[in-house]
Short mmCIF file of C-alpha atoms and ligand atoms in Angstrom, two decimals:
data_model
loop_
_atom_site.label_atom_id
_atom_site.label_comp_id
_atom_site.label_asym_id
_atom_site.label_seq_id
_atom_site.Cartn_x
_atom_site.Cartn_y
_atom_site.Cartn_z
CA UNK A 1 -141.31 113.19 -50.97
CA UNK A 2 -139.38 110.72 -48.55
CA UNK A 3 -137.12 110.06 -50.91
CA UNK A 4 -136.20 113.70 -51.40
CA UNK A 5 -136.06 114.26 -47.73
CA UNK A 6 -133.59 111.42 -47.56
CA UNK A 7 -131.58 112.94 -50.15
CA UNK A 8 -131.30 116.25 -48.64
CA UNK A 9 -130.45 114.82 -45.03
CA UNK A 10 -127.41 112.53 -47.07
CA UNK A 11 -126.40 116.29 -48.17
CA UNK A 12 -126.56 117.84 -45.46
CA UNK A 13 -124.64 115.40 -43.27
CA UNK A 14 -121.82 115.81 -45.54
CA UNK A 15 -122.29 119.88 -45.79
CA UNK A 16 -122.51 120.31 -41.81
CA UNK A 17 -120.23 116.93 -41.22
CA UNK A 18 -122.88 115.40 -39.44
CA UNK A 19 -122.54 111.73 -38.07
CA UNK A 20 -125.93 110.32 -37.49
CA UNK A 21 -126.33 107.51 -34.39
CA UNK A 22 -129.35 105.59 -34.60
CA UNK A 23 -130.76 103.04 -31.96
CA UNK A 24 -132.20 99.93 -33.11
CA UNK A 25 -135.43 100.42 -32.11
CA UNK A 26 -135.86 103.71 -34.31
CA UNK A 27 -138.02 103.11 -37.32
CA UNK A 28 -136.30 101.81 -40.76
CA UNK A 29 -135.71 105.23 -42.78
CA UNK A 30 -134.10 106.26 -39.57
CA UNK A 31 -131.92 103.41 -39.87
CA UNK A 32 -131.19 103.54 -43.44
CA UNK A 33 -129.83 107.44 -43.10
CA UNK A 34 -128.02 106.47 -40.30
CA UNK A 35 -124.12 106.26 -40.09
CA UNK A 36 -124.07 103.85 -36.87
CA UNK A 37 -126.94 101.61 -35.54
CA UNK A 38 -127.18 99.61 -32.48
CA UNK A 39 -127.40 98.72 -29.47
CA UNK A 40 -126.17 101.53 -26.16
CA UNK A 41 -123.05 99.49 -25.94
CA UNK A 42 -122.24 99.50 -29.70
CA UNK A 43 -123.33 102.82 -30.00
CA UNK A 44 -121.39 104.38 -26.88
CA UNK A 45 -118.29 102.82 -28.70
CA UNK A 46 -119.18 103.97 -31.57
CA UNK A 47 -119.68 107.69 -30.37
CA UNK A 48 -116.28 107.08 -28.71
CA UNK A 49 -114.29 106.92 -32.22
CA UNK A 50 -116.53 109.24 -34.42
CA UNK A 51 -114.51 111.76 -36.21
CA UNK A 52 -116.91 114.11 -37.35
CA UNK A 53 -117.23 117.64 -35.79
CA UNK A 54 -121.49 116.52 -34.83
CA UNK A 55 -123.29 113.54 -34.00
CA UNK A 56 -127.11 113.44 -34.22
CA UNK A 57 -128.49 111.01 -31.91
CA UNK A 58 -131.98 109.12 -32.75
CA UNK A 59 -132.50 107.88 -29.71
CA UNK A 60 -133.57 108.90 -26.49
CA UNK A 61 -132.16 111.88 -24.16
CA UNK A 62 -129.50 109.74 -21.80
CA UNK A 63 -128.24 107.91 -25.46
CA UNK A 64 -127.45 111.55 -26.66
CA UNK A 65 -126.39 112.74 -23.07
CA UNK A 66 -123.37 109.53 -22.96
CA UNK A 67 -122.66 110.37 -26.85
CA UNK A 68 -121.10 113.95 -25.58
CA UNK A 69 -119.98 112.45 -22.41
CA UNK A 70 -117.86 109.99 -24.40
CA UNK A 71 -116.97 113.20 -27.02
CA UNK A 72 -116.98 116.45 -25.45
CA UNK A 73 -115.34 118.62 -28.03
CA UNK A 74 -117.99 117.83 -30.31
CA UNK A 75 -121.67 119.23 -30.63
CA UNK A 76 -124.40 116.55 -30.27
CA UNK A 77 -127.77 117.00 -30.78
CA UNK A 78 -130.70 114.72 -30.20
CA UNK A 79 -133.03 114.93 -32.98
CA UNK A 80 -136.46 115.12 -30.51
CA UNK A 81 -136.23 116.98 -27.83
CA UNK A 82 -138.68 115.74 -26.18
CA UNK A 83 -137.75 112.04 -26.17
CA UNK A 84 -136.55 110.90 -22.99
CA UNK A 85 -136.36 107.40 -20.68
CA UNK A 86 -138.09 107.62 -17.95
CA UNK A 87 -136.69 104.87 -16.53
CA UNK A 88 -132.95 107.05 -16.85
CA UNK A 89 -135.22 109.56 -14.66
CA UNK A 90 -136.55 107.01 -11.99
CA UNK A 91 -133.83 107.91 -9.17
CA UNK A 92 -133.24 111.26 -7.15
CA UNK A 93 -129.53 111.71 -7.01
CA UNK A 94 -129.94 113.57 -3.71
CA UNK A 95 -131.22 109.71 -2.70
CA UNK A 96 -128.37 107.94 -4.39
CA UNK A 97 -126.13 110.16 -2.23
CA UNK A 98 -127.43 109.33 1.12
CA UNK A 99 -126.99 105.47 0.19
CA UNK A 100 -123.84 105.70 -0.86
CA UNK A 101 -122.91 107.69 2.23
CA UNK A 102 -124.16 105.04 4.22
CA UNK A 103 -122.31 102.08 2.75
CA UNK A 104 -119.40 103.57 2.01
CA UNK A 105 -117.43 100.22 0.75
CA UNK A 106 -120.32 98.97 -1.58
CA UNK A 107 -119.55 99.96 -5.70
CA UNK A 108 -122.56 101.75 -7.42
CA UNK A 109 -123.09 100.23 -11.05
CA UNK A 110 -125.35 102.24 -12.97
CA UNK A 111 -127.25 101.00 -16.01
CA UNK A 112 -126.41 103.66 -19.04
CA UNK A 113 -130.15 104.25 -19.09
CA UNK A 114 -129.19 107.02 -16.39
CA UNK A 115 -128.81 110.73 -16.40
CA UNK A 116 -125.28 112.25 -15.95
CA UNK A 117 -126.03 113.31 -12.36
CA UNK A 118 -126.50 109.95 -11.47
CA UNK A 119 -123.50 108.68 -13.90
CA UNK A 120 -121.23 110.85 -11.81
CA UNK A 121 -122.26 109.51 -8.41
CA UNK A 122 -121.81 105.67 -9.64
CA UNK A 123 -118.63 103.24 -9.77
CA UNK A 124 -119.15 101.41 -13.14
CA UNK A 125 -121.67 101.75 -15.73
CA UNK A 126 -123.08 98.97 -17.85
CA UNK A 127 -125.50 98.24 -20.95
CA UNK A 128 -127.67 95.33 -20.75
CA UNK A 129 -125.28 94.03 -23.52
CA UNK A 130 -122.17 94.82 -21.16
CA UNK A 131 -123.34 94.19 -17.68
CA UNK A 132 -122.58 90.58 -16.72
CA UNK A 133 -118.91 90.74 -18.14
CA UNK A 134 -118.42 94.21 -16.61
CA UNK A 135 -119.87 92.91 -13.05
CA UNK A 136 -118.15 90.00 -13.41
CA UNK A 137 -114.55 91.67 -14.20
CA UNK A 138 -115.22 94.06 -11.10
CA UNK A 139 -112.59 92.61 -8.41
CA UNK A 140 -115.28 94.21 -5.35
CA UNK A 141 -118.48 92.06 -4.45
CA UNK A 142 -120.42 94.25 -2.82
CA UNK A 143 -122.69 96.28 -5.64
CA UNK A 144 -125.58 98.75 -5.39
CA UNK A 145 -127.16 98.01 -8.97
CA UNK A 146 -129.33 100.98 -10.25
CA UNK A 147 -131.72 101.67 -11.39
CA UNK A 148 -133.40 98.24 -12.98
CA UNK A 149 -134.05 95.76 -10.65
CA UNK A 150 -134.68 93.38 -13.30
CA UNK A 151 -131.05 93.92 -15.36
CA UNK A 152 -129.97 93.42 -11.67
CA UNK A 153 -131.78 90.23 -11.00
CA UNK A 154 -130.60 89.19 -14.43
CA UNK A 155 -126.79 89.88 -14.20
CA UNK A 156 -127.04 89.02 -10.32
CA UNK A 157 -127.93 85.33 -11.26
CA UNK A 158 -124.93 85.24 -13.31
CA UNK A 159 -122.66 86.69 -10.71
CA UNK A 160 -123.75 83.99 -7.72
CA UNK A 161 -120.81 85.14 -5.42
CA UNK A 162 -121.37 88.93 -4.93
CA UNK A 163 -123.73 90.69 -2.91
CA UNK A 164 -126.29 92.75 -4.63
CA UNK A 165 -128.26 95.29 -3.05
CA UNK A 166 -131.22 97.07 -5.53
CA UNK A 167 -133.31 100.50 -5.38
CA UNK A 168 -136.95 99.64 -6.68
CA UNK A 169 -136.76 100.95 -10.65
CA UNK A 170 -136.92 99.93 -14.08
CA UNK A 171 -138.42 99.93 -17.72
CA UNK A 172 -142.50 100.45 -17.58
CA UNK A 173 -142.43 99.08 -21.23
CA UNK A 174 -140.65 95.67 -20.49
CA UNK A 175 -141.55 95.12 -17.56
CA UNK A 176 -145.42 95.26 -17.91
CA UNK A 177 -144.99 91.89 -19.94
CA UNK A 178 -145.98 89.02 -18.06
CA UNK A 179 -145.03 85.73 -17.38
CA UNK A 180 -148.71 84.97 -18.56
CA UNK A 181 -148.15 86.22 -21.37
CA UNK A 182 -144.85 84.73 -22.56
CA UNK A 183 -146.53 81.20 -22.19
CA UNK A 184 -149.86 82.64 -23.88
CA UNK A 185 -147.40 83.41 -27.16
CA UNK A 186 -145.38 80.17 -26.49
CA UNK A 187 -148.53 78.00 -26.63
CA UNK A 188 -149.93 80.19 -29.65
CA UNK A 189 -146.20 79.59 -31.57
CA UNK A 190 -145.11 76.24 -30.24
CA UNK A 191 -142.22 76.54 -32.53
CA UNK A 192 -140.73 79.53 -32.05
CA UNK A 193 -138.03 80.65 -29.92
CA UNK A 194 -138.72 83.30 -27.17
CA UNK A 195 -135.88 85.74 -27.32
CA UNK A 196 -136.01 88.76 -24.26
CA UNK A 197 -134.75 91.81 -22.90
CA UNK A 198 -133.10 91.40 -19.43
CA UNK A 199 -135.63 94.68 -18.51
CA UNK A 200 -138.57 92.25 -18.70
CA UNK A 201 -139.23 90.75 -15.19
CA UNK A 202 -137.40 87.88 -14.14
CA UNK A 203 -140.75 85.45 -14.45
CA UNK A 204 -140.47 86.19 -18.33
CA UNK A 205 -136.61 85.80 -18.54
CA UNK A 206 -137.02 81.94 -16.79
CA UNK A 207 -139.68 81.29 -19.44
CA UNK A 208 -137.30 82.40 -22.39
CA UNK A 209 -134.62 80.74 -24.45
CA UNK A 210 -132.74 83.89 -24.89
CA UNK A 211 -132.33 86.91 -23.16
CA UNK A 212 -130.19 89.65 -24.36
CA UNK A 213 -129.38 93.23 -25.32
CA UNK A 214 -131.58 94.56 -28.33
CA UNK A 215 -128.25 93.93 -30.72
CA UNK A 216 -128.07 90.42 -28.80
CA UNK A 217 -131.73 89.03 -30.04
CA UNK A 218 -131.31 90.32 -33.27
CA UNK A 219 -128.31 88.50 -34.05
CA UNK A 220 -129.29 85.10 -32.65
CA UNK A 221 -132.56 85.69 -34.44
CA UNK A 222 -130.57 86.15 -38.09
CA UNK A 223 -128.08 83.44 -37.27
CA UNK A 224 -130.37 81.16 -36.00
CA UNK A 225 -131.53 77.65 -37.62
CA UNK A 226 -134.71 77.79 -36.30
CA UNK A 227 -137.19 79.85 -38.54
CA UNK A 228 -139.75 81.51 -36.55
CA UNK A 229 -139.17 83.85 -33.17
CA UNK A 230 -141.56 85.52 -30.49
CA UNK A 231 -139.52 89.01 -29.37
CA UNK A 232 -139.62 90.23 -25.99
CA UNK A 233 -138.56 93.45 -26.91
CA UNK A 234 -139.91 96.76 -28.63
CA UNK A 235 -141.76 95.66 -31.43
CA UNK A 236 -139.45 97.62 -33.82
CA UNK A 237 -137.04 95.06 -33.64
CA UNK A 238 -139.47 92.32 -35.56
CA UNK A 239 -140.19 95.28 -38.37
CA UNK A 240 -135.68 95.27 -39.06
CA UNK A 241 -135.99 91.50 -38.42
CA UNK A 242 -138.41 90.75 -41.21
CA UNK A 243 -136.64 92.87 -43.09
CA UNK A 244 -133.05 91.16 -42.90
CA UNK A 245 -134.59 87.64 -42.77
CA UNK A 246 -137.72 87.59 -45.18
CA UNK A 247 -137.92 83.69 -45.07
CA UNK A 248 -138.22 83.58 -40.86
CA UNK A 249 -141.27 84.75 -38.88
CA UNK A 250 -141.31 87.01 -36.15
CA UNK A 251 -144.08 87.38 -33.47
CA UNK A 252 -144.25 89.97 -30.93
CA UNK A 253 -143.80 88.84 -27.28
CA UNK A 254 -147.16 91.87 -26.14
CA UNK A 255 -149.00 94.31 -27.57
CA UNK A 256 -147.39 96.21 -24.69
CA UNK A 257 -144.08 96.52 -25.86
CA UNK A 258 -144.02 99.58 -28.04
CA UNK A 259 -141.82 102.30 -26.05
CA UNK A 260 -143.75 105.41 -26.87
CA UNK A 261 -140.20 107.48 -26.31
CA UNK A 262 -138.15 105.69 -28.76
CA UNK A 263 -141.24 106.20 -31.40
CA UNK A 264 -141.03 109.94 -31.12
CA UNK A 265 -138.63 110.82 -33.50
CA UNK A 266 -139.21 110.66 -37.18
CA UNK A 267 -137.21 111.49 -40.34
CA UNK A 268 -138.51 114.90 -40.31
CA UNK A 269 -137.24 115.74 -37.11
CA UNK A 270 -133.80 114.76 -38.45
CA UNK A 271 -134.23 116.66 -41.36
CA UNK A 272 -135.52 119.75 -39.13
CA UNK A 273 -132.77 119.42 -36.92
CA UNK A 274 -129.75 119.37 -39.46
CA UNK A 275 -131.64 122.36 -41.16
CA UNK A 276 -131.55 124.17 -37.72
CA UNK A 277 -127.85 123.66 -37.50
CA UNK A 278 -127.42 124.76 -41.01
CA UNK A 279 -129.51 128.10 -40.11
CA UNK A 280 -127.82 128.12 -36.52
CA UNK A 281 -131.03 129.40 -35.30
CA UNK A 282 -130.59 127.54 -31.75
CA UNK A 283 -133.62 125.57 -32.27
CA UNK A 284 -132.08 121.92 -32.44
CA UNK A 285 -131.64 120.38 -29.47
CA UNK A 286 -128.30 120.55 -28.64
CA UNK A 287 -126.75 118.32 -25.49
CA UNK A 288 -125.45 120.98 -23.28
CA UNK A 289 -123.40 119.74 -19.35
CA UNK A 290 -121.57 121.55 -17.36
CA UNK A 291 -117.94 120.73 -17.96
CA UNK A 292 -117.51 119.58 -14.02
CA UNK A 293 -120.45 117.17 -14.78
CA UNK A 294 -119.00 115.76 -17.73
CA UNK A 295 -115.66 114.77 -15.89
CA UNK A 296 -117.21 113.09 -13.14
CA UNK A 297 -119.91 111.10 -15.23
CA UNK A 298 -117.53 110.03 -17.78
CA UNK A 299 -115.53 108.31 -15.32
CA UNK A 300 -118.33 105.16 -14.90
CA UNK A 301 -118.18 104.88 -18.36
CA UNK A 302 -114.39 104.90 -19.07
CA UNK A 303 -114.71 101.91 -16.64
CA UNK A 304 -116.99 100.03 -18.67
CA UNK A 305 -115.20 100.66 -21.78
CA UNK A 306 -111.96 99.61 -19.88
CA UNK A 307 -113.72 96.06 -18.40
CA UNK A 308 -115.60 95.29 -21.48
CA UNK A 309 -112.94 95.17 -23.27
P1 13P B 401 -130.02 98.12 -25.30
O1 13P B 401 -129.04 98.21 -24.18
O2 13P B 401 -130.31 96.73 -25.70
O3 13P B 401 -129.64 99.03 -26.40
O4 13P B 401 -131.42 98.65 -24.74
C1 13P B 401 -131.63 99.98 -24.43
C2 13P B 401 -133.00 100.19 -24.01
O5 13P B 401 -133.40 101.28 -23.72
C3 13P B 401 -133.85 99.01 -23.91
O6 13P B 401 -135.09 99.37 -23.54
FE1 SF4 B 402 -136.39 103.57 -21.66
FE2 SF4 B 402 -137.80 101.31 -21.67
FE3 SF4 B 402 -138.01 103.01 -23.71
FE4 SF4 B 402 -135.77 101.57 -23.36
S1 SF4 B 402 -137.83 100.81 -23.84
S2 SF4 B 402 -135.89 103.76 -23.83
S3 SF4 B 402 -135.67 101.54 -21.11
S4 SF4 B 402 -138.62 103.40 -21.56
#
């Protein structure tokens, strides 16, 4: 049955000329129909050169939303509608207008995990795989970082000679880890490395050996001499991980981390989705923006693209 599912999506991205985006923490027959996998930097890229007339984003909403920022003339869809970061939701523009208005001089650097409104107000976005060689190639010094305070603390550490001012926000899934917690799983794995997301809070971060994008750990996990790993990151990551690297062991950082958004969408929904299309019965979820709102987000992120290259 998943097998013929599989099949029939492999058709039916070559019928409808479908490209299918997947983020790394979507489940593993998600990533094996998937055209492109990675992290938000290597998949905004990635959406950048697609040639395809669709993309189908597993992922959630703002992954889709910077997909068709980044390829307007193209229809993307994001396979659940209903999956969403509510961290990209966190901040009011109306509130990220009055700041800026008030500080005039200071550059707004948005994490991607932002909607468009919010896109369009800011200077410069970022990934958490981009951000400290995109703050760092910024010639200003004086940054309002939105909206995760702990990406901020993270890249601010690493950029000791600008001025960074913060808006309380961030990921509820990484950053209910503890520091408590990180030395619990160190003592319980005395061998194994502790690899991190810069969203967990800075306490975890000093505690770790690594902290990086999603893309980030899993490399240094797979090239690596060391042979077992605690991951401070969604918990999908350890189920590709064991895959690619059957001889290592892989231990998750919490029970916590398991980002109920990013477990929304299955193969079905991708299935459903491309069969929608097919039908053109308006049921898939297609990213629709106002064509003034595209132009004024996609400027941040034609800036990161620029400085990280
Ligand atoms: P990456 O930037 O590592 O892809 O992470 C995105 C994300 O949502 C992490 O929670
Ligand atoms: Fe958003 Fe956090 Fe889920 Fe990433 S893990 S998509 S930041 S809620």
């Amino acid at each position: 049955m998943l097998l013929d599912i599989m099949s029939e999506i492999i058709r039916l991205k070559k019928e409808l000329d479908i490209c299918v985006l997947a983020h790394c923490y979507q489940g593993q027959e998600i990533l094996e129909i998937a055209d492109f996998v990675g992290d938000s930097y290597k998949l905004s890229a990635d959406a950048a050169k697609v040639k395809n007339k669709r993309i189908l984003f597993c992922g959630v909403h703002f992954m889709a939303e910077t997909a068709k920022l980044l390829s307007p003339e193209k229809q993307v869809f994001l396979a659940n509608a209903y999956a969403g970061c509510p961290m990209a939701e966190q901040l009011e523009p109306k509130l990220l207008a009055e700041m800026k208005k008030k500080a005039p001089g200071r550059k707004v650097v948005a994490y991607v995990n932002t909607t468009a409104e919010l896109k369009a107000l800011s200077d410069v976005c970022v990934t958490s795989a981009s951000a400290v060689k995109i703050v760092s190639a910024m010639k200003e010094d004086d940054i309002l970082f939105i909206p995760d305070c702990n990406l901020g603390d993270f890249v601010a550490k690493a950029c000791p000679d600008k001025k960074f001012t913060f808006i309380r926000g961030g990921c509820p899934v990484h950053a209910a880890v503890t520091a408590e917690e990180a030395l619990e799983a160190r003592a319980l794995h005395p061998r194994a490395r502790l690899l991190v997301h810069p969203e967990c809070s800075p306490a975890v971060v000093e505690i770790a050996d690594y902290t990086g994008s999603t893309t980030g750990i899993m490399n240094y996990a797979r090239e690596s001499e060391d042979k077992e790993f605690i991951i401070g990151t969604e918990i999908s990551i350890i189920e590709h991980l064991q895959y690619d690297c059957p001889n290592k062991r892989f231990y998750p950082l919490s029970k916590k981390l398991i980002c109920p958004n990013m477990k929304l969408t299955t193969i079905n929904d991708v299935y459903n989705t491309m069969r929608s299309i097919a039908a053109g019965d308006g049921e898939a979820c297609e990213i629709q923006m106002s064509q003034e709102l595209m132009r004024d987000a996609r400027k941040c992120i034609d800036e990161m693209l620029r400085l990280g290259q």
